[in-house]
């Protein structure tokens, strides 16, 4: 953990900590579990095997070590075992506390979390006809409780109605946690503002995440518009990943968000020749062989928080 010497002198001595979210793009192990995507069936025609897994873990570990967050949510992780291998690969920056949900049968990937703070309680809320859950984690940051809701919503190709189920469920859960210090994060597969075809309506209208006038503050509004993206493909740049905070993180009572500390983490090695994410490479536009090159098709996002001055 670090101390807040420069960003917020008025709370000198307060405990500063970094929270991050990172979609690691299909972290599967090298054993047949039965729910793999076709291109990640081990030792089959696409060449996914133990050697490829080791490279993938090493590459992701490089990114996570460089982010150096105190709490990081990870999307698209197949199981607890491969999460533990990734954590071990972090070496002296491995996390003391690891969360992976009890996954639904035949579901390919779920959302995980690594934390340097104690995870005191977890609860998963399953949604009808949806593969992945919404995961509530209660952390202890020094003397202060912190509530996290992490989830991975259905992809853009699905109807907005699919994401509305997550948004409405999460909204109802937050209504029961109005006095808590809450961070919502994950790959929500939504823009920060509603777009054509009502894409993003769940996030902005039903979850009610938006600018400082909204019930929940979406940290994308801390960045200039040209910097608001965590995923890009060609000329399309999108804010699929989010860190959203409750108004209690601005009330100067307990844990506080450090204003304008939201960042998209981009190291030079994470970029391809066009400036897009240097994603994990599979030849023939994803239909061929694993090449053992790349990281993820998403950039991580981070934000800084602090406890009160002691």
PDB file of C-alpha atoms in Angstrom:
ATOM      1  CA  UNK A   1       0.000   0.000   0.000  1.00  0.00           C
ATOM      2  CA  UNK A   2       1.107   3.562  -0.563  1.00  0.00           C
ATOM      3  CA  UNK A   3       0.623   6.839   1.243  1.00  0.00           C
ATOM      4  CA  UNK A   4      -1.110   9.819  -0.265  1.00  0.00           C
ATOM      5  CA  UNK A   5       1.615  12.486  -0.225  1.00  0.00           C
ATOM      6  CA  UNK A   6       1.002  14.307  -3.487  1.00  0.00           C
ATOM      7  CA  UNK A   7      -2.550  13.681  -4.637  1.00  0.00           C
ATOM      8  CA  UNK A   8      -4.321  14.850  -1.506  1.00  0.00           C
ATOM      9  CA  UNK A   9      -2.181  16.685   1.085  1.00  0.00           C
ATOM     10  CA  UNK A  10      -5.180  17.391   3.320  1.00  0.00           C
ATOM     11  CA  UNK A  11      -5.380  13.722   4.243  1.00  0.00           C
ATOM     12  CA  UNK A  12      -1.681  13.214   4.881  1.00  0.00           C
ATOM     13  CA  UNK A  13      -1.158   9.887   6.612  1.00  0.00           C
ATOM     14  CA  UNK A  14      -4.321   8.330   5.235  1.00  0.00           C
ATOM     15  CA  UNK A  15      -4.062   4.900   3.680  1.00  0.00           C
ATOM     16  CA  UNK A  16      -4.174   5.166  -0.111  1.00  0.00           C
ATOM     17  CA  UNK A  17      -5.065   2.180  -2.223  1.00  0.00           C
ATOM     18  CA  UNK A  18      -5.595   1.418  -5.895  1.00  0.00           C
ATOM     19  CA  UNK A  19      -8.529  -0.500  -7.366  1.00  0.00           C
ATOM     20  CA  UNK A  20      -8.409  -1.934 -10.888  1.00  0.00           C
ATOM     21  CA  UNK A  21     -10.482  -3.871 -13.382  1.00  0.00           C
ATOM     22  CA  UNK A  22      -9.017  -6.001 -16.184  1.00  0.00           C
ATOM     23  CA  UNK A  23     -10.682  -8.321 -18.681  1.00  0.00           C
ATOM     24  CA  UNK A  24      -7.879 -10.832 -19.280  1.00  0.00           C
ATOM     25  CA  UNK A  25      -9.472 -12.319 -22.433  1.00  0.00           C
ATOM     26  CA  UNK A  26     -10.144 -16.016 -22.048  1.00  0.00           C
ATOM     27  CA  UNK A  27      -7.802 -17.334 -19.374  1.00  0.00           C
ATOM     28  CA  UNK A  28      -8.423 -21.080 -19.698  1.00  0.00           C
ATOM     29  CA  UNK A  29      -6.346 -23.829 -18.176  1.00  0.00           C
ATOM     30  CA  UNK A  30      -4.880 -26.718 -20.179  1.00  0.00           C
ATOM     31  CA  UNK A  31      -7.225 -29.420 -18.893  1.00  0.00           C
ATOM     32  CA  UNK A  32     -10.537 -30.387 -20.443  1.00  0.00           C
ATOM     33  CA  UNK A  33     -13.353 -29.118 -18.219  1.00  0.00           C
ATOM     34  CA  UNK A  34     -16.185 -29.402 -20.732  1.00  0.00           C
ATOM     35  CA  UNK A  35     -17.119 -25.740 -21.056  1.00  0.00           C
ATOM     36  CA  UNK A  36     -14.221 -24.449 -23.158  1.00  0.00           C
ATOM     37  CA  UNK A  37     -14.671 -22.305 -26.234  1.00  0.00           C
ATOM     38  CA  UNK A  38     -13.750 -24.265 -29.362  1.00  0.00           C
ATOM     39  CA  UNK A  39     -10.396 -22.530 -29.777  1.00  0.00           C
ATOM     40  CA  UNK A  40      -9.423 -23.256 -26.141  1.00  0.00           C
ATOM     41  CA  UNK A  41     -10.048 -26.999 -26.079  1.00  0.00           C
ATOM     42  CA  UNK A  42      -6.671 -28.299 -24.839  1.00  0.00           C
ATOM     43  CA  UNK A  43      -4.384 -30.225 -27.186  1.00  0.00           C
ATOM     44  CA  UNK A  44      -6.759 -29.914 -30.127  1.00  0.00           C
ATOM     45  CA  UNK A  45      -6.539 -28.343 -33.584  1.00  0.00           C
ATOM     46  CA  UNK A  46      -6.121 -24.735 -32.390  1.00  0.00           C
ATOM     47  CA  UNK A  47      -2.982 -25.545 -30.406  1.00  0.00           C
ATOM     48  CA  UNK A  48      -4.053 -24.443 -26.953  1.00  0.00           C
ATOM     49  CA  UNK A  49      -1.850 -26.398 -24.529  1.00  0.00           C
ATOM     50  CA  UNK A  50       0.291 -26.098 -21.423  1.00  0.00           C
ATOM     51  CA  UNK A  51       3.022 -24.204 -23.252  1.00  0.00           C
ATOM     52  CA  UNK A  52       0.542 -21.599 -24.531  1.00  0.00           C
ATOM     53  CA  UNK A  53      -0.993 -21.305 -21.062  1.00  0.00           C
ATOM     54  CA  UNK A  54       2.383 -20.607 -19.489  1.00  0.00           C
ATOM     55  CA  UNK A  55       3.015 -17.792 -21.967  1.00  0.00           C
ATOM     56  CA  UNK A  56      -0.465 -16.365 -21.433  1.00  0.00           C
ATOM     57  CA  UNK A  57      -0.031 -16.398 -17.643  1.00  0.00           C
ATOM     58  CA  UNK A  58       3.416 -14.807 -17.855  1.00  0.00           C
ATOM     59  CA  UNK A  59       2.116 -12.033 -20.106  1.00  0.00           C
ATOM     60  CA  UNK A  60      -0.892 -11.270 -17.907  1.00  0.00           C
ATOM     61  CA  UNK A  61       1.272 -11.391 -14.785  1.00  0.00           C
ATOM     62  CA  UNK A  62       3.535  -8.743 -16.320  1.00  0.00           C
ATOM     63  CA  UNK A  63       0.573  -6.408 -16.767  1.00  0.00           C
ATOM     64  CA  UNK A  64      -0.888  -7.051 -13.313  1.00  0.00           C
ATOM     65  CA  UNK A  65       2.478  -6.550 -11.621  1.00  0.00           C
ATOM     66  CA  UNK A  66       2.918  -3.257 -13.458  1.00  0.00           C
ATOM     67  CA  UNK A  67      -0.584  -2.078 -12.493  1.00  0.00           C
ATOM     68  CA  UNK A  68       0.270  -2.846  -8.852  1.00  0.00           C
ATOM     69  CA  UNK A  69      -3.324  -2.468  -7.655  1.00  0.00           C
ATOM     70  CA  UNK A  70      -4.369  -3.392  -4.135  1.00  0.00           C
ATOM     71  CA  UNK A  71      -7.656  -4.834  -5.411  1.00  0.00           C
ATOM     72  CA  UNK A  72      -8.176  -6.045  -8.976  1.00  0.00           C
ATOM     73  CA  UNK A  73     -11.235  -7.630 -10.576  1.00  0.00           C
ATOM     74  CA  UNK A  74     -10.536  -9.970 -13.496  1.00  0.00           C
ATOM     75  CA  UNK A  75     -13.049 -11.030 -16.132  1.00  0.00           C
ATOM     76  CA  UNK A  76     -12.938 -14.158 -18.312  1.00  0.00           C
ATOM     77  CA  UNK A  77     -11.187 -16.567 -15.930  1.00  0.00           C
ATOM     78  CA  UNK A  78     -12.100 -20.229 -16.343  1.00  0.00           C
ATOM     79  CA  UNK A  79     -11.645 -21.537 -12.806  1.00  0.00           C
ATOM     80  CA  UNK A  80     -10.037 -21.203  -9.392  1.00  0.00           C
ATOM     81  CA  UNK A  81      -7.025 -23.314 -10.343  1.00  0.00           C
ATOM     82  CA  UNK A  82      -5.909 -21.130 -13.251  1.00  0.00           C
ATOM     83  CA  UNK A  83      -6.544 -18.025 -11.131  1.00  0.00           C
ATOM     84  CA  UNK A  84      -4.233 -19.438  -8.454  1.00  0.00           C
ATOM     85  CA  UNK A  85      -1.566 -20.071 -11.086  1.00  0.00           C
ATOM     86  CA  UNK A  86      -1.833 -16.495 -12.294  1.00  0.00           C
ATOM     87  CA  UNK A  87      -1.568 -15.214  -8.735  1.00  0.00           C
ATOM     88  CA  UNK A  88       1.501 -17.373  -8.074  1.00  0.00           C
ATOM     89  CA  UNK A  89       3.138 -15.977 -11.223  1.00  0.00           C
ATOM     90  CA  UNK A  90       3.026 -12.510  -9.634  1.00  0.00           C
ATOM     91  CA  UNK A  91       5.854 -13.583  -7.324  1.00  0.00           C
ATOM     92  CA  UNK A  92       6.438 -11.056  -4.542  1.00  0.00           C
ATOM     93  CA  UNK A  93       3.338  -9.161  -5.707  1.00  0.00           C
ATOM     94  CA  UNK A  94       1.015 -12.127  -5.305  1.00  0.00           C
ATOM     95  CA  UNK A  95      -2.234 -11.359  -3.486  1.00  0.00           C
ATOM     96  CA  UNK A  96      -3.097 -12.717  -0.053  1.00  0.00           C
ATOM     97  CA  UNK A  97      -6.826 -13.003  -0.765  1.00  0.00           C
ATOM     98  CA  UNK A  98      -8.364 -14.662  -3.821  1.00  0.00           C
ATOM     99  CA  UNK A  99     -11.994 -14.916  -4.871  1.00  0.00           C
ATOM    100  CA  UNK A 100     -13.541 -17.124  -7.509  1.00  0.00           C
ATOM    101  CA  UNK A 101     -17.284 -17.921  -7.515  1.00  0.00           C
ATOM    102  CA  UNK A 102     -18.887 -21.311  -7.696  1.00  0.00           C
ATOM    103  CA  UNK A 103     -19.520 -21.249 -11.416  1.00  0.00           C
ATOM    104  CA  UNK A 104     -22.696 -22.483 -13.069  1.00  0.00           C
ATOM    105  CA  UNK A 105     -22.327 -25.812 -14.836  1.00  0.00           C
ATOM    106  CA  UNK A 106     -21.056 -25.570 -18.431  1.00  0.00           C
ATOM    107  CA  UNK A 107     -20.335 -21.842 -18.110  1.00  0.00           C
ATOM    108  CA  UNK A 108     -17.009 -21.064 -19.754  1.00  0.00           C
ATOM    109  CA  UNK A 109     -15.609 -18.112 -17.788  1.00  0.00           C
ATOM    110  CA  UNK A 110     -16.478 -16.029 -14.737  1.00  0.00           C
ATOM    111  CA  UNK A 111     -15.297 -12.955 -12.840  1.00  0.00           C
ATOM    112  CA  UNK A 112     -12.581 -13.232 -10.178  1.00  0.00           C
ATOM    113  CA  UNK A 113     -10.887 -10.906  -7.726  1.00  0.00           C
ATOM    114  CA  UNK A 114      -7.445 -10.554  -6.155  1.00  0.00           C
ATOM    115  CA  UNK A 115      -7.046  -8.454  -3.018  1.00  0.00           C
ATOM    116  CA  UNK A 116      -4.420  -7.343  -0.534  1.00  0.00           C
ATOM    117  CA  UNK A 117      -7.228  -6.607   1.901  1.00  0.00           C
ATOM    118  CA  UNK A 118      -9.140  -9.274   3.767  1.00  0.00           C
ATOM    119  CA  UNK A 119     -12.287 -10.518   2.017  1.00  0.00           C
ATOM    120  CA  UNK A 120     -14.674 -10.922   4.930  1.00  0.00           C
ATOM    121  CA  UNK A 121     -17.763 -12.128   3.096  1.00  0.00           C
ATOM    122  CA  UNK A 122     -18.895 -12.985  -0.422  1.00  0.00           C
ATOM    123  CA  UNK A 123     -22.295 -13.553  -1.963  1.00  0.00           C
ATOM    124  CA  UNK A 124     -23.273 -14.369  -5.533  1.00  0.00           C
ATOM    125  CA  UNK A 125     -26.602 -13.407  -7.043  1.00  0.00           C
ATOM    126  CA  UNK A 126     -27.645 -15.595  -9.958  1.00  0.00           C
ATOM    127  CA  UNK A 127     -29.899 -14.192 -12.655  1.00  0.00           C
ATOM    128  CA  UNK A 128     -32.551 -16.203 -14.518  1.00  0.00           C
ATOM    129  CA  UNK A 129     -31.339 -17.462 -17.902  1.00  0.00           C
ATOM    130  CA  UNK A 130     -27.955 -15.717 -17.515  1.00  0.00           C
ATOM    131  CA  UNK A 131     -24.613 -17.496 -17.416  1.00  0.00           C
ATOM    132  CA  UNK A 132     -22.673 -15.284 -15.022  1.00  0.00           C
ATOM    133  CA  UNK A 133     -23.589 -13.882 -11.634  1.00  0.00           C
ATOM    134  CA  UNK A 134     -23.243 -10.592  -9.793  1.00  0.00           C
ATOM    135  CA  UNK A 135     -20.733 -11.010  -6.984  1.00  0.00           C
ATOM    136  CA  UNK A 136     -20.830  -8.984  -3.781  1.00  0.00           C
ATOM    137  CA  UNK A 137     -17.632  -8.875  -1.747  1.00  0.00           C
ATOM    138  CA  UNK A 138     -17.185  -7.276   1.651  1.00  0.00           C
ATOM    139  CA  UNK A 139     -13.614  -6.109   2.239  1.00  0.00           C
ATOM    140  CA  UNK A 140     -11.901  -4.588   5.253  1.00  0.00           C
ATOM    141  CA  UNK A 141      -9.604  -1.683   4.379  1.00  0.00           C
ATOM    142  CA  UNK A 142      -7.830  -0.849   7.603  1.00  0.00           C
ATOM    143  CA  UNK A 143     -10.660  -0.127  10.028  1.00  0.00           C
ATOM    144  CA  UNK A 144     -13.219   0.539   7.311  1.00  0.00           C
ATOM    145  CA  UNK A 145     -15.637  -1.743   5.414  1.00  0.00           C
ATOM    146  CA  UNK A 146     -15.797  -1.550   1.625  1.00  0.00           C
ATOM    147  CA  UNK A 147     -18.428  -3.235  -0.534  1.00  0.00           C
ATOM    148  CA  UNK A 148     -17.631  -4.336  -4.080  1.00  0.00           C
ATOM    149  CA  UNK A 149     -20.043  -5.540  -6.737  1.00  0.00           C
ATOM    150  CA  UNK A 150     -18.231  -7.194  -9.638  1.00  0.00           C
ATOM    151  CA  UNK A 151     -19.812  -8.689 -12.733  1.00  0.00           C
ATOM    152  CA  UNK A 152     -19.419  -9.364 -16.434  1.00  0.00           C
ATOM    153  CA  UNK A 153     -22.494  -8.476 -18.481  1.00  0.00           C
ATOM    154  CA  UNK A 154     -23.536 -10.061 -21.811  1.00  0.00           C
ATOM    155  CA  UNK A 155     -21.649  -8.976 -24.920  1.00  0.00           C
ATOM    156  CA  UNK A 156     -22.682  -6.227 -27.344  1.00  0.00           C
ATOM    157  CA  UNK A 157     -23.959  -8.798 -29.861  1.00  0.00           C
ATOM    158  CA  UNK A 158     -26.674  -9.751 -27.375  1.00  0.00           C
ATOM    159  CA  UNK A 159     -29.841  -7.654 -27.070  1.00  0.00           C
ATOM    160  CA  UNK A 160     -29.847  -4.789 -24.579  1.00  0.00           C
ATOM    161  CA  UNK A 161     -32.589  -6.676 -22.742  1.00  0.00           C
ATOM    162  CA  UNK A 162     -29.907  -9.148 -21.612  1.00  0.00           C
ATOM    163  CA  UNK A 163     -27.854  -6.376 -19.999  1.00  0.00           C
ATOM    164  CA  UNK A 164     -31.012  -4.810 -18.548  1.00  0.00           C
ATOM    165  CA  UNK A 165     -31.446  -7.896 -16.369  1.00  0.00           C
ATOM    166  CA  UNK A 166     -28.042  -7.215 -14.795  1.00  0.00           C
ATOM    167  CA  UNK A 167     -28.645  -3.474 -14.477  1.00  0.00           C
ATOM    168  CA  UNK A 168     -32.032  -3.876 -12.785  1.00  0.00           C
ATOM    169  CA  UNK A 169     -30.771  -6.586 -10.425  1.00  0.00           C
ATOM    170  CA  UNK A 170     -27.731  -4.542  -9.470  1.00  0.00           C
ATOM    171  CA  UNK A 171     -29.845  -1.433  -8.945  1.00  0.00           C
ATOM    172  CA  UNK A 172     -32.105  -3.342  -6.545  1.00  0.00           C
ATOM    173  CA  UNK A 173     -29.100  -4.659  -4.632  1.00  0.00           C
ATOM    174  CA  UNK A 174     -27.634  -1.174  -4.306  1.00  0.00           C
ATOM    175  CA  UNK A 175     -30.936   0.142  -2.973  1.00  0.00           C
ATOM    176  CA  UNK A 176     -30.372  -2.195  -0.024  1.00  0.00           C
ATOM    177  CA  UNK A 177     -26.827  -0.865   0.459  1.00  0.00           C
ATOM    178  CA  UNK A 178     -27.539   2.878   0.369  1.00  0.00           C
ATOM    179  CA  UNK A 179     -25.367   3.679   3.386  1.00  0.00           C
ATOM    180  CA  UNK A 180     -22.447   1.480   2.368  1.00  0.00           C
ATOM    181  CA  UNK A 181     -19.228   2.570   0.687  1.00  0.00           C
ATOM    182  CA  UNK A 182     -19.677   0.834  -2.670  1.00  0.00           C
ATOM    183  CA  UNK A 183     -17.587   0.309  -5.791  1.00  0.00           C
ATOM    184  CA  UNK A 184     -19.210  -1.338  -8.822  1.00  0.00           C
ATOM    185  CA  UNK A 185     -16.803  -2.650 -11.432  1.00  0.00           C
ATOM    186  CA  UNK A 186     -16.478  -5.076 -14.273  1.00  0.00           C
ATOM    187  CA  UNK A 187     -16.749  -5.519 -18.002  1.00  0.00           C
ATOM    188  CA  UNK A 188     -20.331  -4.300 -18.332  1.00  0.00           C
ATOM    189  CA  UNK A 189     -20.209  -4.349 -22.144  1.00  0.00           C
ATOM    190  CA  UNK A 190     -21.860  -0.936 -22.247  1.00  0.00           C
ATOM    191  CA  UNK A 191     -20.854   2.596 -23.241  1.00  0.00           C
ATOM    192  CA  UNK A 192     -20.901   5.190 -20.476  1.00  0.00           C
ATOM    193  CA  UNK A 193     -23.768   6.972 -22.264  1.00  0.00           C
ATOM    194  CA  UNK A 194     -26.721   5.446 -24.086  1.00  0.00           C
ATOM    195  CA  UNK A 195     -26.091   4.997 -27.795  1.00  0.00           C
ATOM    196  CA  UNK A 196     -28.028   4.130 -30.919  1.00  0.00           C
ATOM    197  CA  UNK A 197     -30.324   1.141 -30.509  1.00  0.00           C
ATOM    198  CA  UNK A 198     -30.532   1.808 -26.751  1.00  0.00           C
ATOM    199  CA  UNK A 199     -27.081   0.288 -26.219  1.00  0.00           C
ATOM    200  CA  UNK A 200     -26.065   1.397 -22.719  1.00  0.00           C
ATOM    201  CA  UNK A 201     -29.618   2.067 -21.520  1.00  0.00           C
ATOM    202  CA  UNK A 202     -29.224  -0.476 -18.742  1.00  0.00           C
ATOM    203  CA  UNK A 203     -26.153   1.243 -17.354  1.00  0.00           C
ATOM    204  CA  UNK A 204     -27.329   4.842 -17.585  1.00  0.00           C
ATOM    205  CA  UNK A 205     -31.111   4.604 -17.176  1.00  0.00           C
ATOM    206  CA  UNK A 206     -31.687   1.573 -14.952  1.00  0.00           C
ATOM    207  CA  UNK A 207     -28.468   1.339 -12.932  1.00  0.00           C
ATOM    208  CA  UNK A 208     -28.459   5.172 -12.929  1.00  0.00           C
ATOM    209  CA  UNK A 209     -24.710   5.538 -13.391  1.00  0.00           C
ATOM    210  CA  UNK A 210     -23.586   8.790 -14.951  1.00  0.00           C
ATOM    211  CA  UNK A 211     -21.983  12.124 -14.205  1.00  0.00           C
ATOM    212  CA  UNK A 212     -21.891  13.948 -10.854  1.00  0.00           C
ATOM    213  CA  UNK A 213     -25.642  14.620 -11.076  1.00  0.00           C
ATOM    214  CA  UNK A 214     -26.519  10.919 -11.269  1.00  0.00           C
ATOM    215  CA  UNK A 215     -27.131   8.702  -8.203  1.00  0.00           C
ATOM    216  CA  UNK A 216     -23.962   6.736  -9.038  1.00  0.00           C
ATOM    217  CA  UNK A 217     -20.812   8.325 -10.429  1.00  0.00           C
ATOM    218  CA  UNK A 218     -19.172   6.668 -13.414  1.00  0.00           C
ATOM    219  CA  UNK A 219     -15.469   7.458 -13.242  1.00  0.00           C
ATOM    220  CA  UNK A 220     -15.201   7.714 -17.034  1.00  0.00           C
ATOM    221  CA  UNK A 221     -16.424  11.297 -16.575  1.00  0.00           C
ATOM    222  CA  UNK A 222     -13.114  12.114 -14.878  1.00  0.00           C
ATOM    223  CA  UNK A 223     -11.275  11.711 -18.184  1.00  0.00           C
ATOM    224  CA  UNK A 224     -11.353  13.871 -21.310  1.00  0.00           C
ATOM    225  CA  UNK A 225     -13.612  12.387 -23.976  1.00  0.00           C
ATOM    226  CA  UNK A 226     -10.755  11.312 -26.244  1.00  0.00           C
ATOM    227  CA  UNK A 227      -9.296   9.222 -23.400  1.00  0.00           C
ATOM    228  CA  UNK A 228     -12.528   7.404 -22.571  1.00  0.00           C
ATOM    229  CA  UNK A 229     -11.943   3.894 -23.859  1.00  0.00           C
ATOM    230  CA  UNK A 230     -10.699   0.548 -22.562  1.00  0.00           C
ATOM    231  CA  UNK A 231     -11.351  -1.478 -25.702  1.00  0.00           C
ATOM    232  CA  UNK A 232     -10.628  -0.594 -29.293  1.00  0.00           C
ATOM    233  CA  UNK A 233     -10.911  -2.378 -32.596  1.00  0.00           C
ATOM    234  CA  UNK A 234      -9.941  -0.447 -35.673  1.00  0.00           C
ATOM    235  CA  UNK A 235     -11.410   3.021 -35.286  1.00  0.00           C
ATOM    236  CA  UNK A 236     -14.024   1.942 -32.738  1.00  0.00           C
ATOM    237  CA  UNK A 237     -13.075   2.867 -29.168  1.00  0.00           C
ATOM    238  CA  UNK A 238     -15.448   1.861 -26.380  1.00  0.00           C
ATOM    239  CA  UNK A 239     -15.853   2.117 -22.614  1.00  0.00           C
ATOM    240  CA  UNK A 240     -16.853  -1.499 -22.041  1.00  0.00           C
ATOM    241  CA  UNK A 241     -15.156  -1.659 -18.639  1.00  0.00           C
ATOM    242  CA  UNK A 242     -16.293   0.471 -15.720  1.00  0.00           C
ATOM    243  CA  UNK A 243     -15.519   1.606 -12.199  1.00  0.00           C
ATOM    244  CA  UNK A 244     -18.622   3.202 -10.683  1.00  0.00           C
ATOM    245  CA  UNK A 245     -18.842   4.619  -7.153  1.00  0.00           C
ATOM    246  CA  UNK A 246     -21.568   5.476  -4.677  1.00  0.00           C
ATOM    247  CA  UNK A 247     -22.046   9.023  -3.380  1.00  0.00           C
ATOM    248  CA  UNK A 248     -20.864   7.825   0.049  1.00  0.00           C
ATOM    249  CA  UNK A 249     -17.328   7.790  -1.379  1.00  0.00           C
ATOM    250  CA  UNK A 250     -17.517  11.596  -1.598  1.00  0.00           C
ATOM    251  CA  UNK A 251     -18.950  12.389   1.851  1.00  0.00           C
ATOM    252  CA  UNK A 252     -15.599  12.749   3.692  1.00  0.00           C
ATOM    253  CA  UNK A 253     -16.685  10.273   6.334  1.00  0.00           C
ATOM    254  CA  UNK A 254     -14.800   7.033   5.750  1.00  0.00           C
ATOM    255  CA  UNK A 255     -13.276   5.766   2.501  1.00  0.00           C
ATOM    256  CA  UNK A 256     -13.026   8.418  -0.200  1.00  0.00           C
ATOM    257  CA  UNK A 257     -12.421   8.414  -3.932  1.00  0.00           C
ATOM    258  CA  UNK A 258      -9.473  10.589  -4.967  1.00  0.00           C
ATOM    259  CA  UNK A 259     -10.969  12.936  -7.591  1.00  0.00           C
ATOM    260  CA  UNK A 260      -9.612  12.601 -11.130  1.00  0.00           C
ATOM    261  CA  UNK A 261      -7.476   9.563 -10.267  1.00  0.00           C
ATOM    262  CA  UNK A 262      -9.235   7.360 -12.836  1.00  0.00           C
ATOM    263  CA  UNK A 263      -6.759   6.020 -15.406  1.00  0.00           C
ATOM    264  CA  UNK A 264      -6.613   3.661 -18.346  1.00  0.00           C
ATOM    265  CA  UNK A 265      -3.461   1.619 -17.836  1.00  0.00           C
ATOM    266  CA  UNK A 266      -1.539   1.359 -21.103  1.00  0.00           C
ATOM    267  CA  UNK A 267       2.108   0.306 -21.227  1.00  0.00           C
ATOM    268  CA  UNK A 268       3.913   0.416 -24.606  1.00  0.00           C
ATOM    269  CA  UNK A 269       4.224  -3.376 -24.746  1.00  0.00           C
ATOM    270  CA  UNK A 270       0.406  -3.646 -24.545  1.00  0.00           C
ATOM    271  CA  UNK A 271      -0.097  -1.873 -27.882  1.00  0.00           C
ATOM    272  CA  UNK A 272      -0.095  -3.293 -31.390  1.00  0.00           C
ATOM    273  CA  UNK A 273       1.244  -1.400 -34.419  1.00  0.00           C
ATOM    274  CA  UNK A 274      -2.067   0.476 -34.786  1.00  0.00           C
ATOM    275  CA  UNK A 275      -2.219   1.571 -31.165  1.00  0.00           C
ATOM    276  CA  UNK A 276      -4.943  -0.926 -30.272  1.00  0.00           C
ATOM    277  CA  UNK A 277      -4.691  -3.521 -27.477  1.00  0.00           C
ATOM    278  CA  UNK A 278      -2.055  -6.113 -28.308  1.00  0.00           C
ATOM    279  CA  UNK A 279      -4.519  -8.916 -27.762  1.00  0.00           C
ATOM    280  CA  UNK A 280      -3.757 -12.622 -27.457  1.00  0.00           C
ATOM    281  CA  UNK A 281      -3.098 -13.772 -31.016  1.00  0.00           C
ATOM    282  CA  UNK A 282      -4.821 -16.617 -32.841  1.00  0.00           C
ATOM    283  CA  UNK A 283      -4.012 -16.868 -36.538  1.00  0.00           C
ATOM    284  CA  UNK A 284      -6.518 -16.638 -39.382  1.00  0.00           C
ATOM    285  CA  UNK A 285      -8.590 -14.010 -37.560  1.00  0.00           C
ATOM    286  CA  UNK A 286      -9.153 -16.222 -34.557  1.00  0.00           C
ATOM    287  CA  UNK A 287      -9.900 -19.383 -36.505  1.00  0.00           C
ATOM    288  CA  UNK A 288      -6.368 -20.781 -36.644  1.00  0.00           C
ATOM    289  CA  UNK A 289      -3.552 -21.531 -34.217  1.00  0.00           C
ATOM    290  CA  UNK A 290      -2.545 -19.893 -30.958  1.00  0.00           C
ATOM    291  CA  UNK A 291       0.660 -17.959 -31.620  1.00  0.00           C
ATOM    292  CA  UNK A 292       1.861 -17.426 -28.046  1.00  0.00           C
ATOM    293  CA  UNK A 293       1.872 -13.633 -28.482  1.00  0.00           C
ATOM    294  CA  UNK A 294      -0.168 -10.875 -26.885  1.00  0.00           C
ATOM    295  CA  UNK A 295      -2.076  -9.950 -23.757  1.00  0.00           C
ATOM    296  CA  UNK A 296      -5.781  -9.034 -23.891  1.00  0.00           C
ATOM    297  CA  UNK A 297      -8.242  -7.184 -26.110  1.00  0.00           C
ATOM    298  CA  UNK A 298      -9.016  -4.838 -23.183  1.00  0.00           C
ATOM    299  CA  UNK A 299      -6.941  -2.262 -21.332  1.00  0.00           C
ATOM    300  CA  UNK A 300      -7.125  -2.260 -17.525  1.00  0.00           C
ATOM    301  CA  UNK A 301      -8.670   0.708 -15.740  1.00  0.00           C
ATOM    302  CA  UNK A 302      -7.662   1.953 -12.288  1.00  0.00           C
ATOM    303  CA  UNK A 303      -8.747   4.420  -9.619  1.00  0.00           C
ATOM    304  CA  UNK A 304      -7.342   5.543  -6.281  1.00  0.00           C
ATOM    305  CA  UNK A 305      -9.108   5.759  -2.938  1.00  0.00           C
ATOM    306  CA  UNK A 306      -8.056   6.597   0.604  1.00  0.00           C
ATOM    307  CA  UNK A 307      -9.146   6.151   4.184  1.00  0.00           C
ATOM    308  CA  UNK A 308      -9.518   9.122   6.554  1.00  0.00           C
ATOM    309  CA  UNK A 309      -6.557  10.697   8.261  1.00  0.00           C
ATOM    310  CA  UNK A 310      -5.878   8.852  11.487  1.00  0.00           C
TER     311      UNK A 310
END
